[in-house]
PDB file of C-alpha atoms and ligand atoms in Angstrom:
ATOM      1  CA  UNK A   1      12.401  58.098   5.597  1.00 46.00           C
ATOM      2  CA  UNK A   2      14.495  58.066   2.887  1.00 52.00           C
ATOM      3  CA  UNK A   3      13.888  60.688   0.083  1.00 54.00           C
ATOM      4  CA  UNK A   4      12.529  57.898  -2.269  1.00 55.00           C
ATOM      5  CA  UNK A   5      10.335  56.478   0.413  1.00 52.00           C
ATOM      6  CA  UNK A   6       9.042  60.130   1.203  1.00 49.00           C
ATOM      7  CA  UNK A   7       8.147  60.251  -2.474  1.00 54.00           C
ATOM      8  CA  UNK A   8       6.047  57.358  -2.682  1.00 50.00           C
ATOM      9  CA  UNK A   9       4.435  57.969   0.395  1.00 49.00           C
ATOM     10  CA  UNK A  10       3.769  61.999  -0.814  1.00 46.00           C
ATOM     11  CA  UNK A  11       2.527  60.319  -4.432  1.00 52.00           C
ATOM     12  CA  UNK A  12      -0.048  57.870  -2.474  1.00 50.00           C
ATOM     13  CA  UNK A  13      -1.441  60.339  -0.337  1.00 49.00           C
ATOM     14  CA  UNK A  14      -2.037  62.678  -3.562  1.00 50.00           C
ATOM     15  CA  UNK A  15      -3.756  59.848  -5.313  1.00 50.00           C
ATOM     16  CA  UNK A  16      -5.943  59.188  -2.164  1.00 47.00           C
ATOM     17  CA  UNK A  17      -7.132  63.197  -1.916  1.00 47.00           C
ATOM     18  CA  UNK A  18      -7.596  62.858  -5.446  1.00 46.00           C
ATOM     19  CA  UNK A  19     -10.435  59.994  -5.360  1.00 46.00           C
ATOM     20  CA  UNK A  20     -11.710  61.515  -1.874  1.00 45.00           C
ATOM     21  CA  UNK A  21     -12.223  64.413  -3.977  1.00 43.00           C
ATOM     22  CA  UNK A  22     -13.801  62.806  -6.808  1.00 45.00           C
ATOM     23  CA  UNK A  23     -15.909  61.016  -4.327  1.00 45.00           C
ATOM     24  CA  UNK A  24     -16.929  64.453  -2.486  1.00 43.00           C
ATOM     25  CA  UNK A  25     -18.088  66.251  -5.989  1.00 43.00           C
ATOM     26  CA  UNK A  26     -20.241  62.883  -6.969  1.00 45.00           C
ATOM     27  CA  UNK A  27     -21.913  63.679  -3.628  1.00 46.00           C
ATOM     28  CA  UNK A  28     -22.654  67.377  -4.058  1.00 41.00           C
ATOM     29  CA  UNK A  29     -23.803  66.530  -7.488  1.00 61.00           C
ATOM     30  CA  UNK A  30     -26.923  64.259  -5.917  1.00 85.00           C
ATOM     31  CA  UNK A  31     -29.872  65.435  -7.860  1.00 95.00           C
ATOM     32  CA  UNK A  32     -32.718  67.151  -5.495  1.00 98.00           C
ATOM     33  CA  UNK A  33     -36.356  68.031  -6.325  1.00 98.00           C
ATOM     34  CA  UNK A  34     -39.478  69.164  -4.840  1.00 98.00           C
ATOM     35  CA  UNK A  35     -43.243  69.635  -4.793  1.00 98.00           C
ATOM     36  CA  UNK A  36     -45.638  72.607  -3.002  1.00 98.00           C
ATOM     37  CA  UNK A  37     -48.286  70.549  -1.713  1.00 98.00           C
ATOM     38  CA  UNK A  38     -51.713  71.727  -2.442  1.00 98.00           C
ATOM     39  CA  UNK A  39     -55.213  70.806  -1.423  1.00 98.00           C
ATOM     40  CA  UNK A  40     -57.744  69.093  -4.133  1.00 98.00           C
ATOM     41  CA  UNK A  41     -60.602  71.094  -2.764  1.00 97.00           C
ATOM     42  CA  UNK A  42     -59.470  72.191   0.716  1.00 97.00           C
ATOM     43  CA  UNK A  43     -57.004  74.797   0.452  1.00 95.00           C
ATOM     44  CA  UNK A  44     -56.098  74.846   3.820  1.00 97.00           C
ATOM     45  CA  UNK A  45     -53.986  71.955   3.246  1.00 98.00           C
ATOM     46  CA  UNK A  46     -50.563  72.944   2.131  1.00 98.00           C
ATOM     47  CA  UNK A  47     -47.039  72.002   2.634  1.00 98.00           C
ATOM     48  CA  UNK A  48     -43.686  70.853   1.017  1.00 98.00           C
ATOM     49  CA  UNK A  49     -41.827  67.393  -0.213  1.00 98.00           C
ATOM     50  CA  UNK A  50     -38.181  67.482  -0.932  1.00 98.00           C
ATOM     51  CA  UNK A  51     -36.658  64.593  -2.506  1.00 98.00           C
ATOM     52  CA  UNK A  52     -32.673  64.138  -2.827  1.00 98.00           C
ATOM     53  CA  UNK A  53     -31.220  61.236  -4.875  1.00 98.00           C
ATOM     54  CA  UNK A  54     -28.306  59.660  -3.233  1.00 97.00           C
ATOM     55  CA  UNK A  55     -25.951  56.747  -4.613  1.00 96.00           C
ATOM     56  CA  UNK A  56     -25.357  53.960  -2.074  1.00 94.00           C
ATOM     57  CA  UNK A  57     -21.593  51.988  -1.391  1.00 95.00           C
ATOM     58  CA  UNK A  58     -22.966  49.828  -3.816  1.00 95.00           C
ATOM     59  CA  UNK A  59     -23.946  52.058  -6.711  1.00 94.00           C
ATOM     60  CA  UNK A  60     -27.291  51.579  -5.823  1.00 95.00           C
ATOM     61  CA  UNK A  61     -29.307  54.741  -6.584  1.00 96.00           C
ATOM     62  CA  UNK A  62     -31.902  55.649  -4.125  1.00 97.00           C
ATOM     63  CA  UNK A  63     -34.581  58.732  -3.085  1.00 98.00           C
ATOM     64  CA  UNK A  64     -35.115  60.189   0.263  1.00 98.00           C
ATOM     65  CA  UNK A  65     -38.394  62.127   0.451  1.00 98.00           C
ATOM     66  CA  UNK A  66     -38.990  64.563   3.423  1.00 98.00           C
ATOM     67  CA  UNK A  67     -42.448  65.692   3.588  1.00 98.00           C
ATOM     68  CA  UNK A  68     -44.254  68.279   5.919  1.00 98.00           C
ATOM     69  CA  UNK A  69     -48.016  68.850   5.331  1.00 98.00           C
ATOM     70  CA  UNK A  70     -50.328  71.108   7.465  1.00 98.00           C
ATOM     71  CA  UNK A  71     -54.444  71.131   7.176  1.00 98.00           C
ATOM     72  CA  UNK A  72     -54.588  67.337   6.888  1.00 98.00           C
ATOM     73  CA  UNK A  73     -57.045  65.467   9.555  1.00 98.00           C
ATOM     74  CA  UNK A  74     -54.910  63.704  12.187  1.00 98.00           C
ATOM     75  CA  UNK A  75     -54.159  59.982  11.935  1.00 98.00           C
ATOM     76  CA  UNK A  76     -52.512  58.161   8.809  1.00 98.00           C
ATOM     77  CA  UNK A  77     -52.681  58.843   5.046  1.00 98.00           C
ATOM     78  CA  UNK A  78     -51.417  57.328   2.312  1.00 97.00           C
ATOM     79  CA  UNK A  79     -48.857  58.731   0.012  1.00 98.00           C
ATOM     80  CA  UNK A  80     -48.012  57.482  -3.781  1.00 97.00           C
ATOM     81  CA  UNK A  81     -46.177  59.340  -6.484  1.00 98.00           C
ATOM     82  CA  UNK A  82     -48.263  59.398  -9.029  1.00 97.00           C
ATOM     83  CA  UNK A  83     -47.565  58.524 -12.855  1.00 96.00           C
ATOM     84  CA  UNK A  84     -48.288  62.389 -14.526  1.00 98.00           C
ATOM     85  CA  UNK A  85     -47.066  65.851 -13.369  1.00 98.00           C
ATOM     86  CA  UNK A  86     -50.446  67.401 -13.166  1.00 98.00           C
ATOM     87  CA  UNK A  87     -52.687  68.530 -10.230  1.00 98.00           C
ATOM     88  CA  UNK A  88     -55.684  70.431 -11.640  1.00 97.00           C
ATOM     89  CA  UNK A  89     -57.940  68.429 -11.085  1.00 98.00           C
ATOM     90  CA  UNK A  90     -56.012  65.857  -8.880  1.00 98.00           C
ATOM     91  CA  UNK A  91     -57.392  63.252 -10.787  1.00 97.00           C
ATOM     92  CA  UNK A  92     -55.352  64.611 -13.418  1.00 98.00           C
ATOM     93  CA  UNK A  93     -51.696  62.927 -12.112  1.00 97.00           C
ATOM     94  CA  UNK A  94     -53.761  59.668 -13.022  1.00 96.00           C
ATOM     95  CA  UNK A  95     -52.575  56.275 -11.376  1.00 93.00           C
ATOM     96  CA  UNK A  96     -49.339  55.141  -9.372  1.00 94.00           C
ATOM     97  CA  UNK A  97     -45.885  55.530 -11.285  1.00 95.00           C
ATOM     98  CA  UNK A  98     -45.173  52.321 -12.695  1.00 92.00           C
ATOM     99  CA  UNK A  99     -42.678  51.854 -15.492  1.00 91.00           C
ATOM    100  CA  UNK A 100     -42.522  48.247 -15.234  1.00 80.00           C
ATOM    101  CA  UNK A 101     -41.694  45.498 -15.449  1.00 78.00           C
ATOM    102  CA  UNK A 102     -45.772  45.170 -15.542  1.00 76.00           C
ATOM    103  CA  UNK A 103     -46.217  48.444 -16.032  1.00 81.00           C
ATOM    104  CA  UNK A 104     -49.778  48.008 -14.101  1.00 79.00           C
ATOM    105  CA  UNK A 105     -50.562  51.634 -12.494  1.00 83.00           C
ATOM    106  CA  UNK A 106     -54.188  51.297 -11.168  1.00 78.00           C
ATOM    107  CA  UNK A 107     -53.741  52.456  -7.453  1.00 76.00           C
ATOM    108  CA  UNK A 108     -56.334  49.908  -6.138  1.00 70.00           C
ATOM    109  CA  UNK A 109     -56.255  46.375  -6.100  1.00 56.00           C
ATOM    110  CA  UNK A 110     -59.031  45.941  -9.476  1.00 51.00           C
ATOM    111  CA  UNK A 111     -57.843  42.388 -10.353  1.00 53.00           C
ATOM    112  CA  UNK A 112     -59.942  39.417  -9.669  1.00 54.00           C
ATOM    113  CA  UNK A 113     -59.263  39.227  -5.688  1.00 53.00           C
ATOM    114  CA  UNK A 114     -56.453  36.945  -5.680  1.00 55.00           C
ATOM    115  CA  UNK A 115     -52.989  38.046  -4.874  1.00 52.00           C
ATOM    116  CA  UNK A 116     -51.848  36.518  -8.171  1.00 53.00           C
ATOM    117  CA  UNK A 117     -53.911  39.087 -10.312  1.00 57.00           C
ATOM    118  CA  UNK A 118     -53.497  41.868  -8.052  1.00 59.00           C
ATOM    119  CA  UNK A 119     -50.136  42.624  -9.445  1.00 62.00           C
ATOM    120  CA  UNK A 120     -50.814  46.261  -8.888  1.00 77.00           C
ATOM    121  CA  UNK A 121     -50.857  47.812  -5.493  1.00 81.00           C
ATOM    122  CA  UNK A 122     -48.431  47.851  -3.418  1.00 83.00           C
ATOM    123  CA  UNK A 123     -45.948  46.601  -5.839  1.00 84.00           C
ATOM    124  CA  UNK A 124     -45.993  49.871  -7.977  1.00 90.00           C
ATOM    125  CA  UNK A 125     -42.782  51.888  -8.361  1.00 94.00           C
ATOM    126  CA  UNK A 126     -44.344  54.948  -6.940  1.00 95.00           C
ATOM    127  CA  UNK A 127     -45.350  53.277  -3.896  1.00 94.00           C
ATOM    128  CA  UNK A 128     -44.916  55.098  -0.635  1.00 97.00           C
ATOM    129  CA  UNK A 129     -45.828  54.684   3.207  1.00 97.00           C
ATOM    130  CA  UNK A 130     -48.149  56.769   5.089  1.00 98.00           C
ATOM    131  CA  UNK A 131     -47.784  60.346   6.396  1.00 98.00           C
ATOM    132  CA  UNK A 132     -48.751  60.663   9.621  1.00 98.00           C
ATOM    133  CA  UNK A 133     -50.572  63.996  10.927  1.00 98.00           C
ATOM    134  CA  UNK A 134     -50.780  65.072  14.452  1.00 98.00           C
ATOM    135  CA  UNK A 135     -52.314  67.800  15.766  1.00 97.00           C
ATOM    136  CA  UNK A 136     -52.534  68.855  12.347  1.00 96.00           C
ATOM    137  CA  UNK A 137     -48.718  68.646  11.293  1.00 98.00           C
ATOM    138  CA  UNK A 138     -48.056  65.625   8.881  1.00 98.00           C
ATOM    139  CA  UNK A 139     -44.732  64.513   8.626  1.00 98.00           C
ATOM    140  CA  UNK A 140     -42.832  62.041   7.020  1.00 98.00           C
ATOM    141  CA  UNK A 141     -39.455  60.562   5.420  1.00 98.00           C
ATOM    142  CA  UNK A 142     -38.654  57.691   3.549  1.00 98.00           C
ATOM    143  CA  UNK A 143     -36.247  56.131   1.225  1.00 98.00           C
ATOM    144  CA  UNK A 144     -37.279  54.164  -1.567  1.00 98.00           C
ATOM    145  CA  UNK A 145     -34.756  52.491  -4.392  1.00 97.00           C
ATOM    146  CA  UNK A 146     -37.864  52.133  -6.160  1.00 96.00           C
ATOM    147  CA  UNK A 147     -37.478  55.421  -8.450  1.00 97.00           C
ATOM    148  CA  UNK A 148     -34.995  57.601  -9.263  1.00 97.00           C
ATOM    149  CA  UNK A 149     -34.363  61.425 -10.228  1.00 97.00           C
ATOM    150  CA  UNK A 150     -31.824  60.732 -12.466  1.00 96.00           C
ATOM    151  CA  UNK A 151     -32.922  59.748 -15.850  1.00 95.00           C
ATOM    152  CA  UNK A 152     -33.240  55.933 -16.306  1.00 94.00           C
ATOM    153  CA  UNK A 153     -36.080  53.424 -16.264  1.00 94.00           C
ATOM    154  CA  UNK A 154     -37.123  54.320 -13.124  1.00 96.00           C
ATOM    155  CA  UNK A 155     -37.286  58.162 -13.498  1.00 97.00           C
ATOM    156  CA  UNK A 156     -40.017  60.272 -12.099  1.00 98.00           C
ATOM    157  CA  UNK A 157     -38.763  63.034 -13.976  1.00 97.00           C
ATOM    158  CA  UNK A 158     -39.663  61.232 -17.083  1.00 95.00           C
ATOM    159  CA  UNK A 159     -41.843  63.041 -20.023  1.00 94.00           C
ATOM    160  CA  UNK A 160     -44.977  63.439 -18.496  1.00 96.00           C
ATOM    161  CA  UNK A 161     -43.422  64.036 -14.901  1.00 97.00           C
ATOM    162  CA  UNK A 162     -45.005  62.792 -11.755  1.00 98.00           C
ATOM    163  CA  UNK A 163     -46.924  64.120  -8.553  1.00 98.00           C
ATOM    164  CA  UNK A 164     -47.594  63.024  -4.926  1.00 98.00           C
ATOM    165  CA  UNK A 165     -51.089  62.324  -4.171  1.00 98.00           C
ATOM    166  CA  UNK A 166     -52.310  62.169  -0.638  1.00 98.00           C
ATOM    167  CA  UNK A 167     -55.282  60.332   0.205  1.00 98.00           C
ATOM    168  CA  UNK A 168     -57.968  60.878   2.486  1.00 97.00           C
ATOM    169  CA  UNK A 169     -57.539  57.338   4.280  1.00 96.00           C
ATOM    170  CA  UNK A 170     -54.580  55.325   5.566  1.00 95.00           C
ATOM    171  CA  UNK A 171     -52.639  53.357   3.047  1.00 93.00           C
ATOM    172  CA  UNK A 172     -53.208  49.294   4.236  1.00 88.00           C
ATOM    173  CA  UNK A 173     -50.864  48.149   1.549  1.00 86.00           C
ATOM    174  CA  UNK A 174     -53.303  46.054   0.336  1.00 80.00           C
ATOM    175  CA  UNK A 175     -51.317  42.798   1.398  1.00 67.00           C
ATOM    176  CA  UNK A 176     -53.808  40.479   3.023  1.00 63.00           C
ATOM    177  CA  UNK A 177     -56.134  38.702   1.115  1.00 61.00           C
ATOM    178  CA  UNK A 178     -59.137  40.345   3.060  1.00 61.00           C
ATOM    179  CA  UNK A 179     -57.612  44.169   2.018  1.00 60.00           C
ATOM    180  CA  UNK A 180     -57.655  43.521  -1.900  1.00 59.00           C
ATOM    181  CA  UNK A 181     -60.488  45.703  -2.474  1.00 68.00           C
ATOM    182  CA  UNK A 182     -61.080  49.345  -3.821  1.00 74.00           C
ATOM    183  CA  UNK A 183     -59.798  52.004  -1.668  1.00 82.00           C
ATOM    184  CA  UNK A 184     -57.084  49.755   0.006  1.00 85.00           C
ATOM    185  CA  UNK A 185     -54.516  52.328  -1.013  1.00 90.00           C
ATOM    186  CA  UNK A 186     -56.207  55.077   0.768  1.00 93.00           C
ATOM    187  CA  UNK A 187     -58.903  55.874  -1.503  1.00 92.00           C
ATOM    188  CA  UNK A 188     -60.227  59.910  -2.581  1.00 96.00           C
ATOM    189  CA  UNK A 189     -57.438  62.435  -3.179  1.00 98.00           C
ATOM    190  CA  UNK A 190     -57.401  65.219  -0.649  1.00 98.00           C
ATOM    191  CA  UNK A 191     -54.091  66.556  -1.551  1.00 98.00           C
ATOM    192  CA  UNK A 192     -51.371  67.043  -4.477  1.00 98.00           C
ATOM    193  CA  UNK A 193     -47.984  68.032  -5.694  1.00 98.00           C
ATOM    194  CA  UNK A 194     -46.397  68.142  -8.916  1.00 98.00           C
ATOM    195  CA  UNK A 195     -42.114  66.948  -8.367  1.00 98.00           C
ATOM    196  CA  UNK A 196     -40.159  69.149 -10.252  1.00 98.00           C
ATOM    197  CA  UNK A 197     -36.346  69.177 -10.181  1.00 97.00           C
ATOM    198  CA  UNK A 198     -34.100  72.062  -8.096  1.00 96.00           C
ATOM    199  CA  UNK A 199     -31.173  73.799  -9.527  1.00 84.00           C
ATOM    200  CA  UNK A 200     -28.932  71.777 -12.320  1.00 61.00           C
TER     201      UNK A 200
HETATM  202 CU1   CU B 301     -52.144  57.350  -4.876  1.00 97.53          CU
END
């Protein structure tokens, strides 16, 4: 390698290194949030949820939700991100986070029972998956690109915040015509957790 080739090589290595560190810096600034889960009536229910936002190679923001809860009954329970960061009472969290395009936050399919009119659940931006409880311990991990932590139309850290609600029953996802009825999204509310940003 002569001297000018060596200079080109060093230059390329330097530029690659710089790009790599910019990438790493972006990663380390992935926003995080958390929620302390508390029972609505039954104060034995408690847990923690963490939320981490990352950006995919295609530039899509997605949020990974991890949740551990004790004190729920064994089996599946619906979990959603509800539209207001309030848990007292659990009804204060209101409907499901759904900034649009329809902006229809009713938790259940409350239309006329036809899929065309039931544009709400399971198509809310805050709809997640069931948490499964075994021997008193519920765990759930799910990645969604329906919401963001960073500012924007899908952000759950908007002006009035957001909260997790864990329901008494499983979410049937209301995706069959026979399921389009009140309670198909999990029914009454067992636990709640206000989502708060972590760090800067
Ligand atoms: Cu819900």
